[in-house]
XYZ file of C-alpha atoms in Angstrom:
488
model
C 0.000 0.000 0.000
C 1.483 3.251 -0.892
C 1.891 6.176 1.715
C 0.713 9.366 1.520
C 4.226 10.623 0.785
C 5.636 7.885 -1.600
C 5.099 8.275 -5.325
C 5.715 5.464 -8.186
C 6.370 8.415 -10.775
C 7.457 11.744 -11.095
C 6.275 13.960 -14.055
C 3.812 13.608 -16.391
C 3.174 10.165 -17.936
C 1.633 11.809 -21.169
C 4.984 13.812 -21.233
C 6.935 10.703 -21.377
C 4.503 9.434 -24.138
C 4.701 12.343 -26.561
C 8.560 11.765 -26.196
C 8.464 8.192 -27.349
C 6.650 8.910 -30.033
C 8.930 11.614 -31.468
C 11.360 9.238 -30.654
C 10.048 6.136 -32.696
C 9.549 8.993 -35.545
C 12.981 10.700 -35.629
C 15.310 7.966 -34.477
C 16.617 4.720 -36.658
C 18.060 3.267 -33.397
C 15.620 3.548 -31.520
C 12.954 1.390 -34.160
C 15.346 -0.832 -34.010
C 15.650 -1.781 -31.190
C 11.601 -2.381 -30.713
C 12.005 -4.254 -34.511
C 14.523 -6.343 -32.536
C 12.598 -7.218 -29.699
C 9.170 -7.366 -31.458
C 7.646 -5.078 -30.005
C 4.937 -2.623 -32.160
C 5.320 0.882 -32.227
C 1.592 1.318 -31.246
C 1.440 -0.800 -27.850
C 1.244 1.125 -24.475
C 3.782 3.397 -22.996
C 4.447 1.249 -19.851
C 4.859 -1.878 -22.265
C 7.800 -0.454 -23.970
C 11.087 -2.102 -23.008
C 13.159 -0.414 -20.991
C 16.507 0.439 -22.610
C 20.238 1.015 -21.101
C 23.609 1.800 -21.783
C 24.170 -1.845 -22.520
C 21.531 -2.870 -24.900
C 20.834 0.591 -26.582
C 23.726 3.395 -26.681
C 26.289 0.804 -27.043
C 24.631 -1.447 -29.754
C 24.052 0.621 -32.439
C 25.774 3.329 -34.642
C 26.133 6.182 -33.038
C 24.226 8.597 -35.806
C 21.270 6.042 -35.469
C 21.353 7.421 -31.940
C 20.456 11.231 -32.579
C 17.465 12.869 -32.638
C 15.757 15.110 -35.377
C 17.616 18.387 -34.223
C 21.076 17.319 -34.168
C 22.012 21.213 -35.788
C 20.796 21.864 -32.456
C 23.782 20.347 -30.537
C 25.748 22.423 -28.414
C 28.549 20.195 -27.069
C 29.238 16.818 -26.731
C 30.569 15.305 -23.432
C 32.183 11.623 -22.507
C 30.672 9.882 -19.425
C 33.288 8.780 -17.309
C 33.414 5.361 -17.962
C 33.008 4.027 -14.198
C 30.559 1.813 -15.413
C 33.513 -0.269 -17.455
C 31.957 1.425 -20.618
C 32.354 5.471 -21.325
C 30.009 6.935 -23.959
C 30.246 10.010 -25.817
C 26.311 12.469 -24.912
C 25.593 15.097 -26.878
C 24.159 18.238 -25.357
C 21.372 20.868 -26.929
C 21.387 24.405 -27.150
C 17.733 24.565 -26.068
C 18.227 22.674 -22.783
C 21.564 24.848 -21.763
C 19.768 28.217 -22.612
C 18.685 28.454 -18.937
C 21.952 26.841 -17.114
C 23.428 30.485 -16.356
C 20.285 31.183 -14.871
C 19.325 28.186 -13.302
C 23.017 28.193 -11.501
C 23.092 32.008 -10.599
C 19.244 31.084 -8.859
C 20.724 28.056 -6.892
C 23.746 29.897 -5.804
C 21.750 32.786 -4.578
C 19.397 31.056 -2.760
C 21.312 28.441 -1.283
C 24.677 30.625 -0.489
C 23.176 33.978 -0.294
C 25.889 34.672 -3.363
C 24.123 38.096 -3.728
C 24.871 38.957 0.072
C 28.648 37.856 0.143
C 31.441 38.126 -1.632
C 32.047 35.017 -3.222
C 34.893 32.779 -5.440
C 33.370 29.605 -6.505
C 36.724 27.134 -7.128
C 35.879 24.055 -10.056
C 37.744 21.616 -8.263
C 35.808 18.789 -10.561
C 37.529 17.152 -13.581
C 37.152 19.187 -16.853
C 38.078 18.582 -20.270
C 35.105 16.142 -21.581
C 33.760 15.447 -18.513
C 30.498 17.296 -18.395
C 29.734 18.140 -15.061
C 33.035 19.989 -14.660
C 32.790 21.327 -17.809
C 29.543 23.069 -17.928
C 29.784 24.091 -14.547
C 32.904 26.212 -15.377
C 30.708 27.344 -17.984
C 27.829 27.813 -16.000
C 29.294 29.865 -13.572
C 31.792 32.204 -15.561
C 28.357 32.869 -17.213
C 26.695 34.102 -14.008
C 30.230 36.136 -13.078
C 29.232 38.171 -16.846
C 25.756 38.967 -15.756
C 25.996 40.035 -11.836
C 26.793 43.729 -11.032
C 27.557 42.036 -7.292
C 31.365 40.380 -6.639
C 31.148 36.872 -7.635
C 34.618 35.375 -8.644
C 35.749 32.428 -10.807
C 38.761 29.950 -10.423
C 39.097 26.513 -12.444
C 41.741 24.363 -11.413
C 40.265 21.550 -12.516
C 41.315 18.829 -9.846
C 45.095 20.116 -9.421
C 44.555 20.558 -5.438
C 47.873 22.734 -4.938
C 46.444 25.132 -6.817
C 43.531 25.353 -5.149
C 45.168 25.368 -1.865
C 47.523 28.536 -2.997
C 44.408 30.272 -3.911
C 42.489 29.806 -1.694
C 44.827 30.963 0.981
C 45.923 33.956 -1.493
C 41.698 35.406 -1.647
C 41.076 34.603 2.307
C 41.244 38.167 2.861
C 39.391 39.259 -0.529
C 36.118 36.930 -0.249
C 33.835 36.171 2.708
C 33.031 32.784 0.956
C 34.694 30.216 -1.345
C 32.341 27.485 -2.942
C 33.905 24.226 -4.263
C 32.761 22.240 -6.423
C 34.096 19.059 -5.793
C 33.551 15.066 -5.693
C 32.927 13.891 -1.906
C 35.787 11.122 -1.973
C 38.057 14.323 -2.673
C 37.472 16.383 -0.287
C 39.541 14.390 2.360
C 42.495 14.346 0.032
C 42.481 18.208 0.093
C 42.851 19.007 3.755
C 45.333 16.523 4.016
C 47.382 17.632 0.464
C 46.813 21.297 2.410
C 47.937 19.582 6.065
C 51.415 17.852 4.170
C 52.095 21.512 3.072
C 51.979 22.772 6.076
C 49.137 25.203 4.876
C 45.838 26.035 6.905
C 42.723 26.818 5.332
C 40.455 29.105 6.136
C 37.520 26.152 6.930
C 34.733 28.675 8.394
C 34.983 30.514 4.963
C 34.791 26.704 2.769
C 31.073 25.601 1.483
C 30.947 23.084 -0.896
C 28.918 21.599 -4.246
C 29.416 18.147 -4.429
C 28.684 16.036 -7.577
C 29.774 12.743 -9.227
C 28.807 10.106 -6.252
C 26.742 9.396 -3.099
C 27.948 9.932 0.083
C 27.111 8.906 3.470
C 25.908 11.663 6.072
C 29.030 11.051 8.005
C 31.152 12.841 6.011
C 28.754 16.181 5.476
C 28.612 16.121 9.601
C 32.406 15.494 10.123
C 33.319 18.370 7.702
C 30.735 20.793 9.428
C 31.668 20.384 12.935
C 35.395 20.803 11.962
C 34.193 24.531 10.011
C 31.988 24.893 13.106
C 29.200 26.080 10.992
C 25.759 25.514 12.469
C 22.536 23.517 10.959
C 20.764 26.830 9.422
C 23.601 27.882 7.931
C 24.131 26.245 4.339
C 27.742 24.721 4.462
C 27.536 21.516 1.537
C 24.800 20.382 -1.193
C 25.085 17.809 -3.298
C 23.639 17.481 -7.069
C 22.332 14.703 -9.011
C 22.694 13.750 -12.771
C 24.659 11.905 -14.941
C 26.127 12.396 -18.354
C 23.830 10.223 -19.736
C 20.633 11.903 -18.838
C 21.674 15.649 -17.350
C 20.676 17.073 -14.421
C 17.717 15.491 -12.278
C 18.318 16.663 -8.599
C 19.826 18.814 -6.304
C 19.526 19.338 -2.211
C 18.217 21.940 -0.150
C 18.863 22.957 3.502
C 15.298 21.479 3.967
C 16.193 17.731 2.679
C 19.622 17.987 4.094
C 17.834 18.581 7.525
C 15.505 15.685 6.297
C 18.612 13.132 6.436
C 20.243 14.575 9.014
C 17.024 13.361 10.825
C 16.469 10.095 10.033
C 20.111 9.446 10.811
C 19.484 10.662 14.363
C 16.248 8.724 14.281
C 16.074 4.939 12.895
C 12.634 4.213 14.555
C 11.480 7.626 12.616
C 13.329 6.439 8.978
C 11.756 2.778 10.133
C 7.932 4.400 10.004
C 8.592 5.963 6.897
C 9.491 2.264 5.075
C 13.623 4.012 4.452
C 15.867 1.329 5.759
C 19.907 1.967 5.960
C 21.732 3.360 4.415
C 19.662 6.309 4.628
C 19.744 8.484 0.862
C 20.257 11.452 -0.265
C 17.212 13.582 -0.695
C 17.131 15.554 -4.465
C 14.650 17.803 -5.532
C 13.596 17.027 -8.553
C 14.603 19.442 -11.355
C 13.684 17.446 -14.587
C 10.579 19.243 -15.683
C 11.047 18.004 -19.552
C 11.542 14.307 -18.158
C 9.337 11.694 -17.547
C 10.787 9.384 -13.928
C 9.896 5.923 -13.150
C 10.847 3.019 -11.064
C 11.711 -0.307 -11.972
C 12.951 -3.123 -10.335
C 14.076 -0.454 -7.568
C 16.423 1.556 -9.995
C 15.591 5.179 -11.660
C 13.822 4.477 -15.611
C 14.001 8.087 -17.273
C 12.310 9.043 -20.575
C 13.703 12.332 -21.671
C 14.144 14.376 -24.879
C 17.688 15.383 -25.220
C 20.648 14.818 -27.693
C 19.951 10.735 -27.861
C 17.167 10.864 -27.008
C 16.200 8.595 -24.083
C 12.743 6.238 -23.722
C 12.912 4.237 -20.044
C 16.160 4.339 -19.991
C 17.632 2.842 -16.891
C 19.892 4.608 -14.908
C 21.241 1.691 -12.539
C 20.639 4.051 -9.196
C 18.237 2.565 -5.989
C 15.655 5.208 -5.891
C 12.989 6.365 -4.271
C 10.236 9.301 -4.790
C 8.616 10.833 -1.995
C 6.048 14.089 -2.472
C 8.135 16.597 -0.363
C 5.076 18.277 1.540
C 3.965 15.227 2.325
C 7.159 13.967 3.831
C 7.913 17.132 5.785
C 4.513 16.657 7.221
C 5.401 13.287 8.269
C 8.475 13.668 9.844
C 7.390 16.711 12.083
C 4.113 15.084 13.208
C 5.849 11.887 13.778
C 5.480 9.868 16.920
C 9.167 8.859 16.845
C 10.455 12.278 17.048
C 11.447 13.303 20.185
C 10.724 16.602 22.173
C 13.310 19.320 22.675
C 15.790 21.632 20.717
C 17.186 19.630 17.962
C 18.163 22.256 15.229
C 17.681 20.160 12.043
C 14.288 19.787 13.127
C 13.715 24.013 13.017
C 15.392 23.737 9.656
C 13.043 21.214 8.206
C 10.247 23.273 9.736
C 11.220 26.872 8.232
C 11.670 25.358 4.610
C 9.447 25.530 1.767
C 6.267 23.746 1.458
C 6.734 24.455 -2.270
C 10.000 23.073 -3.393
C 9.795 20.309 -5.965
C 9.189 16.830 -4.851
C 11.785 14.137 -3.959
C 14.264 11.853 -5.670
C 15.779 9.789 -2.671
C 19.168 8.198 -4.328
C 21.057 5.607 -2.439
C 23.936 4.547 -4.616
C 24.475 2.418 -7.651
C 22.485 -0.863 -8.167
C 24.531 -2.357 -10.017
C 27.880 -1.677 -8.619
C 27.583 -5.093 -6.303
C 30.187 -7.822 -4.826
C 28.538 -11.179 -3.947
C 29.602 -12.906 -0.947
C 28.168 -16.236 -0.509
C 25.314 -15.346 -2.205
C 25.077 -12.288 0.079
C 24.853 -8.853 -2.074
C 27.215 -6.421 -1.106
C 26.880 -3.277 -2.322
C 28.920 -0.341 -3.037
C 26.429 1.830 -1.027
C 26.862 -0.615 1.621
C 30.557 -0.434 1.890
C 30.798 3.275 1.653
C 28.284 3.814 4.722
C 30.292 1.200 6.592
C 33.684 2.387 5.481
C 33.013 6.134 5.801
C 31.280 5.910 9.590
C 31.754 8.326 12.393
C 33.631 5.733 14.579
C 36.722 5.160 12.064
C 36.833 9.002 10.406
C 40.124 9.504 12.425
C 41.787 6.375 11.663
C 40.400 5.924 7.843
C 39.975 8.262 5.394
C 37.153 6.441 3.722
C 38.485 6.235 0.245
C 39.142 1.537 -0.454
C 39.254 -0.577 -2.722
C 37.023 -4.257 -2.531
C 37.210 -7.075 -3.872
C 36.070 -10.880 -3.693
C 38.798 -13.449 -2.759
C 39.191 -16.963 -2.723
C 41.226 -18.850 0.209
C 41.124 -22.643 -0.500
C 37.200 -23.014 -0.946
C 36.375 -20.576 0.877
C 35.535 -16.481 0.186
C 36.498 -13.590 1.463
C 35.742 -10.175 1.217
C 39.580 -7.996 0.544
C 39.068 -4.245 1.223
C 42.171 -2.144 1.058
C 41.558 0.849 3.354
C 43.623 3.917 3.259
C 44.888 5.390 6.898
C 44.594 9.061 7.801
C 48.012 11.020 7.671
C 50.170 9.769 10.950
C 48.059 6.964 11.472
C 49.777 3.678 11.963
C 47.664 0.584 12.210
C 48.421 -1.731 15.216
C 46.975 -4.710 16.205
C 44.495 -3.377 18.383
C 43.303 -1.028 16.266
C 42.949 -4.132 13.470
C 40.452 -5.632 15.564
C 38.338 -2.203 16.085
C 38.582 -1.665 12.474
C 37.198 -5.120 11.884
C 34.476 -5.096 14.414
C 33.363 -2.009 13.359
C 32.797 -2.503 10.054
C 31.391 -5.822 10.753
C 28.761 -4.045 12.498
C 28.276 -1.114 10.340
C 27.928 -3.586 7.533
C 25.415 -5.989 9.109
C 23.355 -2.647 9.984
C 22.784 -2.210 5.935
C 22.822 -5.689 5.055
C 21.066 -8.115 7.339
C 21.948 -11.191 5.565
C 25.545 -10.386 6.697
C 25.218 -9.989 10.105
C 23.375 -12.986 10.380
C 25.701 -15.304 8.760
C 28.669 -13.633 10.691
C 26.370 -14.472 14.003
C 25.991 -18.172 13.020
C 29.459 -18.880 10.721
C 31.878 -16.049 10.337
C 32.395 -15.022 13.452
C 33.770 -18.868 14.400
C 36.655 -17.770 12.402
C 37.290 -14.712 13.899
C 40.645 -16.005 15.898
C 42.089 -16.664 13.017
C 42.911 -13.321 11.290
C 43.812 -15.498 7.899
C 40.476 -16.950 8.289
C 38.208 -14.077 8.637
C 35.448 -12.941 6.305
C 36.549 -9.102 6.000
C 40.946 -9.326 4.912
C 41.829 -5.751 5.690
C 45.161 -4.256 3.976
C 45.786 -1.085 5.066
C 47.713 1.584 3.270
C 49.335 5.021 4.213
C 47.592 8.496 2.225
C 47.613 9.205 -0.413
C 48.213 5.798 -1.846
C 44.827 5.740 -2.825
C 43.305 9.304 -2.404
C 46.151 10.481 -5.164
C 43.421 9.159 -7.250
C 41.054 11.926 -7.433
C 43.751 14.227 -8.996
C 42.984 12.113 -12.059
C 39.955 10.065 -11.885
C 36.735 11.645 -12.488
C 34.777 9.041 -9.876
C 35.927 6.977 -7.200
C 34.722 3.522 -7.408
C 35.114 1.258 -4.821
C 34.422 -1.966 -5.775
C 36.909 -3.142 -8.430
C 36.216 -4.926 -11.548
C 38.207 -7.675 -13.227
């Protein structure tokens, strides 16, 4: 039975219909692919097959792939290729028109850019990569058309640079605003720590793109700037290069996580299990959202054109009134001054409904026919408990020891942090723990067989090889995405 605040669906179906039918029209591919399957053009929206990456971009040529106004084509942008295949997405004039706008709008409202002198530092990957890309774009854009002082830097992901300048503007901005991938924000306070520099942290806010993160690290990060709950301090975007922007947070649906974390029994009411997700607001008016089989289906006019095409996310939708309502009314909220709760209280009613992302779907390790997930690992990896020992960036893999399996995770120390024995075993129980609490299954087999084994450190379930930074953090100063889980 549904709750008032979940939805199957966001957008209009008949939106999503008049784009498959342009798309049947306009694109060779695309017929195709429905001649292929044997499916006719005239049956029902919902009995189309869903498409992906897989079966559709990659299996045909790629100027089957375009739509009608292909004159209209702006730029074209590679994915990044964590997925083990990169793709080359073109982008339309008509749907960048409004990015300047839409950016200088977000910025205002969410960092009062208007009210304070700001430098906004593109710390993402650039070149073909679009996010990076047509955010430097985006933003040196909004620096042409405000009268107020709103600066640009694009360093790309060179961190040394960003360090020097943003110790060289301390005294010229009262904000700086990176953009930035969570896994490397770590790896710049330490780069900054190794140089013996000290950044100004109460002046830092941060964009983050690319990946999901756990809650952990947006706390950590604020209680080190010592920058209170009302104040914005770090948002996270959604998208992909395959299908554009979708989402992005607000103080309101940060406050909304920030909650449920505090409050399991409250998350538990509301059907969200661990690891709790990020909370979007939806921004794809032109797109048509589904779910299936647990993962976001998009239908969306664009340069290849997309009809339920599967993005391989664990979503959720939730009608944002709705879900304020139920949180704040909610028998499993305690009394008393909590300040997330005020924030959740004093936000819109009106702000767009909800796209709740967990992580990749498909990104998965199977341990004896146990799933584990790279959402999984990252909440379990990145918790409170090990931030000082760990600094949450791995590597996993599955193992074989005789006849038996094994989960390897490589797990990079903090700077000065040498791993004893003692410290092995916290490490181990911890994320035992942390990783039962998202994945049942585990904890009960480590209950009932694992933990029989756990004398024998050659025999355990979890082998843990730790390394020193930045043996594995050096990696965001060229990789677009951290990816966890490895792939053979």
């Amino acid at each position: 039975m549904e709750r008032a605040w979940e939805k199957h669906t966001l957008g209009w179906q008949l939106q999503g219909e008049k784009v498959a039918r342009r798309v049947q029209q306009q694109v060779i591919a695309y017929r195709q692919f429905l001649a292929n399957r044997g499916v006719n053009t005239n049956v029902e929206f919902h009995q189309l097959p869903v498409t992906d990456k897989q079966s559709y971009a990659l299996a045909y040529p790629y100027e089957e792939l375009l739509g009608g106004d292909r004159e209209k084509i702006l730029a074209i942008f590679r994915s990044s290729g964590s997925s083990g295949n990169p793709f080359f997405w073109p982008v339309l004039k008509p749907s960048s028109r409004f990015l300047p706008l839409a950016t200088r709008l977000f910025l205002e409202q969410s960092f009062a850019i208007h009210q304070r002198k700001t430098m906004v530092i593109v710390g993402l990957g650039l070149g073909s990569w679009l996010p990076g890309e047509h955010f430097s774009w985006g933003v040196k854009n909004v620096a042409m058309q405000v009268s107020y002082p709103f600066w640009v830097f694009t360093p790309g992901t060179n961190f040394q640079e960003i360090i020097e300048m943003v110790q060289r503007l301390d005294n010229l901005v009262e904000q700086m605003i990176i953009l930035i991938t969570p896994a490397a924000i770590s790896h710049l306070h330490l780069t900054a720590q190794e140089l013996g520099k000290t950044l100004p942290v109460a002046k830092l806010k941060y964009v983050l793109l690319g990946e999901p993160f756990p809650e952990s690290i947006r706390s950590y990060w604020q209680t080190e700037a010592g920058i209170p709950p009302e104040t914005t301090f770090m948002l996270s975007m959604y998208g992909s290069a395959d299908t554009g922007g979708l989402g992005v947070e607000s103080l309101g649906s940060v406050a909304v996580r920030q909650i449920l974390e505090q409050h399991p029994a409250l998350a538990k009411e509301l059907g969200i299990t661990p690891p709790i997700p990020l909370f979007f607001h939806s921004i794809a008016f032109d797109a048509f959202l589904e779910i299936v089989d647990g993962s976001l289906c998009i239908t969306r006019w664009q340069g290849i054109p997309l009809v339920r095409y599967m993005v391989y996310d664990k979503v959720a939708f939730y009608r944002w009134k709705k879900l304020k309502q139920a949180i704040l009314t909610s028998k499993h909220l305690p009394p008393g001054d909590n300040p997330w709760v005020d924030v959740l209280a004093k936000s819109a009613n009106w702000l767009p409904n909800i796209i709740a992302v967990t992580g990749r779907s498909d990104s998965c390790l199977i341990l004896d026919g146990t799933n584990i997930t790279e959402y999984m690992l990252d909440e379990a990896i990145r918790c409170p408990e090990l931030q000082t020992l760990l600094t949450g960036i791995y590597r996993a893999k599955i193992i074989y020891a005789e006849t038996r399996q094994h989960l390897a995770l490589e797990l990079e120390t903090q700077v000065g942090v040498t791993i004893n024995s003692p410290m092995s075993e916290l490490i181990y129980h911890q994320l035992v723990q942390f990783l039962g609490r998202t994945q049942p299954v585990f904890l009960a087999k480590w209950k009932n067989d694992y933990s029989h084994w756990d004398a024998d450190p050659d025999k355990r379930v979890l082998k843990l090889h730790f390394s020193p930074w930045p043996s594995l953090s050096q990696t965001t100063e060229y990789s677009i995405k951290q990816r966890g889980i490895l792939r053979e």
